[in-house]
Amino acid sequence: DHVVLLYGGGLGDPNQHSHVDLPLALVGGTSQKQGRHLQFPEAPLANLLLAMLDKVGVTVDRHGNSTGRLDLEPLSGV
């Protein structure tokens, strides 16, 4: 599998136009541990995008309002 797909909405609460608690699904990629539910409180979406770029071999320092990369393996023993 050489596909990584990010699917979801850009608004956590459309009535408030809130960018918090976005409903996202990240699927695919052979290096990802599958079947997990991860939560990253107060992390900008750009941090996830940086981590995804790393997974596909593209290294950049920043993207948008990123503050760093998300650790996509925090539950590696689960």
PDB file of N, CA and C in Angstrom:
ATOM      1  N   ASP A   1       0.840  -1.172   0.000  1.00  0.00           N
ATOM      2  CA  ASP A   1       0.000   0.000   0.000  1.00  0.00           C
ATOM      3  C   ASP A   1       0.887   1.237   0.000  1.00  0.00           C
ATOM      4  N   HIS A   2       0.760   2.053  -1.014  1.00  0.00           N
ATOM      5  CA  HIS A   2       1.556   3.271  -1.127  1.00  0.00           C
ATOM      6  C   HIS A   2       0.682   4.507  -1.110  1.00  0.00           C
ATOM      7  N   VAL A   3      -0.464   4.412  -0.465  1.00  0.00           N
ATOM      8  CA  VAL A   3      -1.410   5.522  -0.427  1.00  0.00           C
ATOM      9  C   VAL A   3      -1.623   5.943   1.019  1.00  0.00           C
ATOM     10  N   VAL A   4      -1.571   7.244   1.266  1.00  0.00           N
ATOM     11  CA  VAL A   4      -1.956   7.818   2.554  1.00  0.00           C
ATOM     12  C   VAL A   4      -3.058   8.813   2.250  1.00  0.00           C
ATOM     13  N   LEU A   5      -4.217   8.636   2.885  1.00  0.00           N
ATOM     14  CA  LEU A   5      -5.381   9.454   2.595  1.00  0.00           C
ATOM     15  C   LEU A   5      -5.856  10.146   3.859  1.00  0.00           C
ATOM     16  N   LEU A   6      -6.052  11.451   3.767  1.00  0.00           N
ATOM     17  CA  LEU A   6      -6.628  12.226   4.856  1.00  0.00           C
ATOM     18  C   LEU A   6      -8.028  12.618   4.433  1.00  0.00           C
ATOM     19  N   TYR A   7      -9.027  12.230   5.235  1.00  0.00           N
ATOM     20  CA  TYR A   7     -10.422  12.505   4.921  1.00  0.00           C
ATOM     21  C   TYR A   7     -11.074  13.157   6.133  1.00  0.00           C
ATOM     22  N   GLY A   8     -11.872  14.172   5.912  1.00  0.00           N
ATOM     23  CA  GLY A   8     -12.577  14.780   7.025  1.00  0.00           C
ATOM     24  C   GLY A   8     -13.127  16.135   6.680  1.00  0.00           C
ATOM     25  N   GLY A   9     -13.551  16.823   7.713  1.00  0.00           N
ATOM     26  CA  GLY A   9     -14.143  18.143   7.555  1.00  0.00           C
ATOM     27  C   GLY A   9     -13.218  19.223   8.073  1.00  0.00           C
ATOM     28  N   GLY A  10     -13.392  20.423   7.541  1.00  0.00           N
ATOM     29  CA  GLY A  10     -12.558  21.551   7.942  1.00  0.00           C
ATOM     30  C   GLY A  10     -13.118  22.344   9.104  1.00  0.00           C
ATOM     31  N   LEU A  11     -14.311  21.954   9.572  1.00  0.00           N
ATOM     32  CA  LEU A  11     -14.930  22.652  10.694  1.00  0.00           C
ATOM     33  C   LEU A  11     -15.354  21.646  11.750  1.00  0.00           C
ATOM     34  N   GLY A  12     -14.936  21.876  12.993  1.00  0.00           N
ATOM     35  CA  GLY A  12     -15.359  21.026  14.090  1.00  0.00           C
ATOM     36  C   GLY A  12     -16.784  21.317  14.498  1.00  0.00           C
ATOM     37  N   ASP A  13     -17.175  22.588  14.475  1.00  0.00           N
ATOM     38  CA  ASP A  13     -18.547  23.022  14.764  1.00  0.00           C
ATOM     39  C   ASP A  13     -18.939  24.031  13.694  1.00  0.00           C
ATOM     40  N   PRO A  14     -19.662  23.593  12.664  1.00  0.00           N
ATOM     41  CA  PRO A  14     -19.980  24.498  11.559  1.00  0.00           C
ATOM     42  C   PRO A  14     -20.822  25.700  11.972  1.00  0.00           C
ATOM     43  N   ASN A  15     -21.611  25.566  13.034  1.00  0.00           N
ATOM     44  CA  ASN A  15     -22.421  26.701  13.491  1.00  0.00           C
ATOM     45  C   ASN A  15     -21.551  27.831  14.017  1.00  0.00           C
ATOM     46  N   GLN A  16     -20.417  27.484  14.572  1.00  0.00           N
ATOM     47  CA  GLN A  16     -19.492  28.473  15.140  1.00  0.00           C
ATOM     48  C   GLN A  16     -18.321  28.766  14.197  1.00  0.00           C
ATOM     49  N   HIS A  17     -18.236  28.062  13.076  1.00  0.00           N
ATOM     50  CA  HIS A  17     -17.086  28.149  12.159  1.00  0.00           C
ATOM     51  C   HIS A  17     -15.789  27.866  12.912  1.00  0.00           C
ATOM     52  N   SER A  18     -15.841  26.845  13.771  1.00  0.00           N
ATOM     53  CA  SER A  18     -14.727  26.491  14.640  1.00  0.00           C
ATOM     54  C   SER A  18     -13.770  25.525  13.940  1.00  0.00           C
ATOM     55  N   HIS A  19     -12.478  25.765  14.093  1.00  0.00           N
ATOM     56  CA  HIS A  19     -11.437  24.888  13.547  1.00  0.00           C
ATOM     57  C   HIS A  19     -10.896  23.955  14.615  1.00  0.00           C
ATOM     58  N   VAL A  20     -11.631  23.761  15.697  1.00  0.00           N
ATOM     59  CA  VAL A  20     -11.211  22.925  16.819  1.00  0.00           C
ATOM     60  C   VAL A  20     -11.973  21.602  16.757  1.00  0.00           C
ATOM     61  N   ASP A  21     -11.329  20.513  17.166  1.00  0.00           N
ATOM     62  CA  ASP A  21     -11.932  19.174  17.172  1.00  0.00           C
ATOM     63  C   ASP A  21     -12.426  18.767  15.786  1.00  0.00           C
ATOM     64  N   LEU A  22     -11.526  18.806  14.826  1.00  0.00           N
ATOM     65  CA  LEU A  22     -11.878  18.446  13.454  1.00  0.00           C
ATOM     66  C   LEU A  22     -12.097  16.939  13.328  1.00  0.00           C
ATOM     67  N   PRO A  23     -13.150  16.530  12.637  1.00  0.00           N
ATOM     68  CA  PRO A  23     -13.375  15.106  12.410  1.00  0.00           C
ATOM     69  C   PRO A  23     -12.539  14.638  11.227  1.00  0.00           C
ATOM     70  N   LEU A  24     -11.428  13.959  11.488  1.00  0.00           N
ATOM     71  CA  LEU A  24     -10.505  13.538  10.443  1.00  0.00           C
ATOM     72  C   LEU A  24     -10.233  12.038  10.531  1.00  0.00           C
ATOM     73  N   ALA A  25      -9.976  11.446   9.397  1.00  0.00           N
ATOM     74  CA  ALA A  25      -9.535  10.046   9.335  1.00  0.00           C
ATOM     75  C   ALA A  25      -8.291   9.995   8.469  1.00  0.00           C
ATOM     76  N   LEU A  26      -7.231   9.412   8.996  1.00  0.00           N
ATOM     77  CA  LEU A  26      -5.984   9.210   8.255  1.00  0.00           C
ATOM     78  C   LEU A  26      -5.855   7.716   8.025  1.00  0.00           C
ATOM     79  N   VAL A  27      -5.883   7.304   6.772  1.00  0.00           N
ATOM     80  CA  VAL A  27      -5.854   5.875   6.454  1.00  0.00           C
ATOM     81  C   VAL A  27      -4.769   5.583   5.434  1.00  0.00           C
ATOM     82  N   GLY A  28      -4.319   4.322   5.430  1.00  0.00           N
ATOM     83  CA  GLY A  28      -3.351   3.871   4.441  1.00  0.00           C
ATOM     84  C   GLY A  28      -1.931   3.970   4.931  1.00  0.00           C
ATOM     85  N   GLY A  29      -1.021   3.624   4.052  1.00  0.00           N
ATOM     86  CA  GLY A  29       0.397   3.663   4.395  1.00  0.00           C
ATOM     87  C   GLY A  29       0.826   2.407   5.119  1.00  0.00           C
ATOM     88  N   THR A  30       1.841   1.756   4.641  1.00  0.00           N
ATOM     89  CA  THR A  30       2.283   0.510   5.267  1.00  0.00           C
ATOM     90  C   THR A  30       3.045   0.745   6.564  1.00  0.00           C
ATOM     91  N   SER A  31       3.535   1.967   6.773  1.00  0.00           N
ATOM     92  CA  SER A  31       4.310   2.223   7.990  1.00  0.00           C
ATOM     93  C   SER A  31       3.432   2.681   9.154  1.00  0.00           C
ATOM     94  N   GLN A  32       2.145   2.866   8.926  1.00  0.00           N
ATOM     95  CA  GLN A  32       1.236   3.289   9.983  1.00  0.00           C
ATOM     96  C   GLN A  32       0.644   2.079  10.694  1.00  0.00           C
ATOM     97  N   LYS A  33       0.583   2.142  12.012  1.00  0.00           N
ATOM     98  CA  LYS A  33      -0.138   1.119  12.773  1.00  0.00           C
ATOM     99  C   LYS A  33      -1.619   1.429  12.613  1.00  0.00           C
ATOM    100  N   GLN A  34      -2.392   0.456  12.179  1.00  0.00           N
ATOM    101  CA  GLN A  34      -3.794   0.663  11.831  1.00  0.00           C
ATOM    102  C   GLN A  34      -4.719   0.394  13.013  1.00  0.00           C
ATOM    103  N   GLY A  35      -5.978   0.823  12.874  1.00  0.00           N
ATOM    104  CA  GLY A  35      -7.010   0.506  13.854  1.00  0.00           C
ATOM    105  C   GLY A  35      -6.906   1.264  15.156  1.00  0.00           C
ATOM    106  N   ARG A  36      -6.465   2.507  15.117  1.00  0.00           N
ATOM    107  CA  ARG A  36      -6.315   3.286  16.351  1.00  0.00           C
ATOM    108  C   ARG A  36      -7.144   4.550  16.271  1.00  0.00           C
ATOM    109  N   HIS A  37      -7.483   5.087  17.418  1.00  0.00           N
ATOM    110  CA  HIS A  37      -8.157   6.378  17.535  1.00  0.00           C
ATOM    111  C   HIS A  37      -7.233   7.286  18.334  1.00  0.00           C
ATOM    112  N   LEU A  38      -6.673   8.303  17.688  1.00  0.00           N
ATOM    113  CA  LEU A  38      -5.732   9.204  18.354  1.00  0.00           C
ATOM    114  C   LEU A  38      -6.355  10.581  18.488  1.00  0.00           C
ATOM    115  N   GLN A  39      -6.070  11.233  19.588  1.00  0.00           N
ATOM    116  CA  GLN A  39      -6.512  12.604  19.800  1.00  0.00           C
ATOM    117  C   GLN A  39      -5.295  13.468  20.100  1.00  0.00           C
ATOM    118  N   PHE A  40      -5.256  14.644  19.473  1.00  0.00           N
ATOM    119  CA  PHE A  40      -4.170  15.594  19.682  1.00  0.00           C
ATOM    120  C   PHE A  40      -4.788  16.925  20.060  1.00  0.00           C
ATOM    121  N   PRO A  41      -5.002  17.165  21.352  1.00  0.00           N
ATOM    122  CA  PRO A  41      -5.632  18.413  21.777  1.00  0.00           C
ATOM    123  C   PRO A  41      -4.799  19.638  21.406  1.00  0.00           C
ATOM    124  N   GLU A  42      -5.483  20.646  20.910  1.00  0.00           N
ATOM    125  CA  GLU A  42      -4.879  21.955  20.622  1.00  0.00           C
ATOM    126  C   GLU A  42      -3.742  21.906  19.608  1.00  0.00           C
ATOM    127  N   ALA A  43      -3.729  20.930  18.727  1.00  0.00           N
ATOM    128  CA  ALA A  43      -2.683  20.847  17.699  1.00  0.00           C
ATOM    129  C   ALA A  43      -3.249  21.362  16.372  1.00  0.00           C
ATOM    130  N   PRO A  44      -2.538  22.276  15.708  1.00  0.00           N
ATOM    131  CA  PRO A  44      -3.006  22.744  14.403  1.00  0.00           C
ATOM    132  C   PRO A  44      -2.994  21.623  13.370  1.00  0.00           C
ATOM    133  N   LEU A  45      -3.919  21.668  12.434  1.00  0.00           N
ATOM    134  CA  LEU A  45      -3.981  20.687  11.353  1.00  0.00           C
ATOM    135  C   LEU A  45      -2.671  20.663  10.576  1.00  0.00           C
ATOM    136  N   ALA A  46      -2.001  21.800  10.468  1.00  0.00           N
ATOM    137  CA  ALA A  46      -0.737  21.879   9.737  1.00  0.00           C
ATOM    138  C   ALA A  46       0.320  20.943  10.340  1.00  0.00           C
ATOM    139  N   ASN A  47       0.236  20.669  11.642  1.00  0.00           N
ATOM    140  CA  ASN A  47       1.179  19.728  12.269  1.00  0.00           C
ATOM    141  C   ASN A  47       0.978  18.319  11.720  1.00  0.00           C
ATOM    142  N   LEU A  48      -0.277  17.917  11.505  1.00  0.00           N
ATOM    143  CA  LEU A  48      -0.558  16.618  10.904  1.00  0.00           C
ATOM    144  C   LEU A  48      -0.047  16.576   9.471  1.00  0.00           C
ATOM    145  N   LEU A  49      -0.237  17.643   8.736  1.00  0.00           N
ATOM    146  CA  LEU A  49       0.222  17.689   7.351  1.00  0.00           C
ATOM    147  C   LEU A  49       1.744  17.562   7.268  1.00  0.00           C
ATOM    148  N   LEU A  50       2.461  18.171   8.213  1.00  0.00           N
ATOM    149  CA  LEU A  50       3.929  18.017   8.253  1.00  0.00           C
ATOM    150  C   LEU A  50       4.313  16.560   8.494  1.00  0.00           C
ATOM    151  N   ALA A  51       3.627  15.904   9.429  1.00  0.00           N
ATOM    152  CA  ALA A  51       3.922  14.503   9.723  1.00  0.00           C
ATOM    153  C   ALA A  51       3.619  13.622   8.509  1.00  0.00           C
ATOM    154  N   MET A  52       2.541  13.928   7.787  1.00  0.00           N
ATOM    155  CA  MET A  52       2.206  13.169   6.590  1.00  0.00           C
ATOM    156  C   MET A  52       3.262  13.360   5.504  1.00  0.00           C
ATOM    157  N   LEU A  53       3.757  14.585   5.349  1.00  0.00           N
ATOM    158  CA  LEU A  53       4.814  14.835   4.372  1.00  0.00           C
ATOM    159  C   LEU A  53       6.066  14.033   4.709  1.00  0.00           C
ATOM    160  N   ASP A  54       6.401  13.955   5.996  1.00  0.00           N
ATOM    161  CA  ASP A  54       7.545  13.147   6.422  1.00  0.00           C
ATOM    162  C   ASP A  54       7.357  11.685   6.025  1.00  0.00           C
ATOM    163  N   LYS A  55       6.145  11.155   6.190  1.00  0.00           N
ATOM    164  CA  LYS A  55       5.862   9.751   5.880  1.00  0.00           C
ATOM    165  C   LYS A  55       6.071   9.428   4.405  1.00  0.00           C
ATOM    166  N   VAL A  56       5.873  10.425   3.542  1.00  0.00           N
ATOM    167  CA  VAL A  56       6.040  10.177   2.101  1.00  0.00           C
ATOM    168  C   VAL A  56       7.388  10.672   1.590  1.00  0.00           C
ATOM    169  N   GLY A  57       8.288  11.052   2.508  1.00  0.00           N
ATOM    170  CA  GLY A  57       9.646  11.402   2.129  1.00  0.00           C
ATOM    171  C   GLY A  57       9.878  12.844   1.734  1.00  0.00           C
ATOM    172  N   VAL A  58       8.940  13.729   2.053  1.00  0.00           N
ATOM    173  CA  VAL A  58       9.109  15.156   1.747  1.00  0.00           C
ATOM    174  C   VAL A  58       9.376  15.870   3.066  1.00  0.00           C
ATOM    175  N   THR A  59      10.527  16.495   3.186  1.00  0.00           N
ATOM    176  CA  THR A  59      10.901  17.172   4.427  1.00  0.00           C
ATOM    177  C   THR A  59      10.844  18.683   4.229  1.00  0.00           C
ATOM    178  N   VAL A  60       9.987  19.331   4.997  1.00  0.00           N
ATOM    179  CA  VAL A  60       9.890  20.795   5.008  1.00  0.00           C
ATOM    180  C   VAL A  60       9.921  21.234   6.460  1.00  0.00           C
ATOM    181  N   ASP A  61      10.337  22.467   6.699  1.00  0.00           N
ATOM    182  CA  ASP A  61      10.452  22.975   8.066  1.00  0.00           C
ATOM    183  C   ASP A  61       9.111  23.421   8.638  1.00  0.00           C
ATOM    184  N   ARG A  62       8.306  24.071   7.810  1.00  0.00           N
ATOM    185  CA  ARG A  62       7.024  24.619   8.281  1.00  0.00           C
ATOM    186  C   ARG A  62       5.969  24.461   7.201  1.00  0.00           C
ATOM    187  N   HIS A  63       4.706  24.477   7.640  1.00  0.00           N
ATOM    188  CA  HIS A  63       3.577  24.518   6.720  1.00  0.00           C
ATOM    189  C   HIS A  63       2.482  25.327   7.398  1.00  0.00           C
ATOM    190  N   GLY A  64       2.105  26.432   6.797  1.00  0.00           N
ATOM    191  CA  GLY A  64       1.038  27.261   7.374  1.00  0.00           C
ATOM    192  C   GLY A  64       1.350  27.681   8.796  1.00  0.00           C
ATOM    193  N   ASN A  65       0.423  27.393   9.702  1.00  0.00           N
ATOM    194  CA  ASN A  65       0.581  27.784  11.110  1.00  0.00           C
ATOM    195  C   ASN A  65       1.117  26.641  11.972  1.00  0.00           C
ATOM    196  N   SER A  66       1.911  25.760  11.385  1.00  0.00           N
ATOM    197  CA  SER A  66       2.419  24.605  12.130  1.00  0.00           C
ATOM    198  C   SER A  66       3.304  25.046  13.289  1.00  0.00           C
ATOM    199  N   THR A  67       3.273  24.229  14.334  1.00  0.00           N
ATOM    200  CA  THR A  67       4.115  24.467  15.510  1.00  0.00           C
ATOM    201  C   THR A  67       5.078  23.298  15.726  1.00  0.00           C
ATOM    202  N   GLY A  68       5.021  22.300  14.858  1.00  0.00           N
ATOM    203  CA  GLY A  68       5.860  21.107  14.957  1.00  0.00           C
ATOM    204  C   GLY A  68       5.134  19.944  14.312  1.00  0.00           C
ATOM    205  N   ARG A  69       5.744  18.783  14.358  1.00  0.00           N
ATOM    206  CA  ARG A  69       5.140  17.592  13.755  1.00  0.00           C
ATOM    207  C   ARG A  69       4.381  16.791  14.805  1.00  0.00           C
ATOM    208  N   LEU A  70       3.279  16.171  14.394  1.00  0.00           N
ATOM    209  CA  LEU A  70       2.576  15.272  15.289  1.00  0.00           C
ATOM    210  C   LEU A  70       3.290  13.925  15.312  1.00  0.00           C
ATOM    211  N   ASP A  71       3.360  13.329  16.477  1.00  0.00           N
ATOM    212  CA  ASP A  71       3.919  11.994  16.609  1.00  0.00           C
ATOM    213  C   ASP A  71       2.804  11.007  16.306  1.00  0.00           C
ATOM    214  N   LEU A  72       2.861  10.379  15.136  1.00  0.00           N
ATOM    215  CA  LEU A  72       1.802   9.464  14.721  1.00  0.00           C
ATOM    216  C   LEU A  72       1.981   8.065  15.318  1.00  0.00           C
ATOM    217  N   GLU A  73       2.974   7.864  16.147  1.00  0.00           N
ATOM    218  CA  GLU A  73       3.200   6.555  16.770  1.00  0.00           C
ATOM    219  C   GLU A  73       3.157   6.606  18.291  1.00  0.00           C
ATOM    220  N   PRO A  74       2.296   7.430  18.914  1.00  0.00           N
ATOM    221  CA  PRO A  74       2.324   7.501  20.382  1.00  0.00           C
ATOM    222  C   PRO A  74       1.784   6.246  21.059  1.00  0.00           C
ATOM    223  N   LEU A  75       1.010   5.413  20.342  1.00  0.00           N
ATOM    224  CA  LEU A  75       0.444   4.220  20.941  1.00  0.00           C
ATOM    225  C   LEU A  75       0.986   2.974  20.258  1.00  0.00           C
ATOM    226  N   SER A  76       2.291   2.947  20.020  1.00  0.00           N
ATOM    227  CA  SER A  76       2.867   1.859  19.237  1.00  0.00           C
ATOM    228  C   SER A  76       2.672   0.497  19.898  1.00  0.00           C
ATOM    229  N   GLY A  77       2.481   0.445  21.209  1.00  0.00           N
ATOM    230  CA  GLY A  77       2.282  -0.839  21.887  1.00  0.00           C
ATOM    231  C   GLY A  77       0.842  -1.286  21.933  1.00  0.00           C
ATOM    232  N   VAL A  78      -0.075  -0.483  21.430  1.00  0.00           N
ATOM    233  CA  VAL A  78      -1.508  -0.806  21.496  1.00  0.00           C
ATOM    234  C   VAL A  78      -1.891  -1.675  20.332  1.00  0.00           C
TER     235      VAL A  78
END
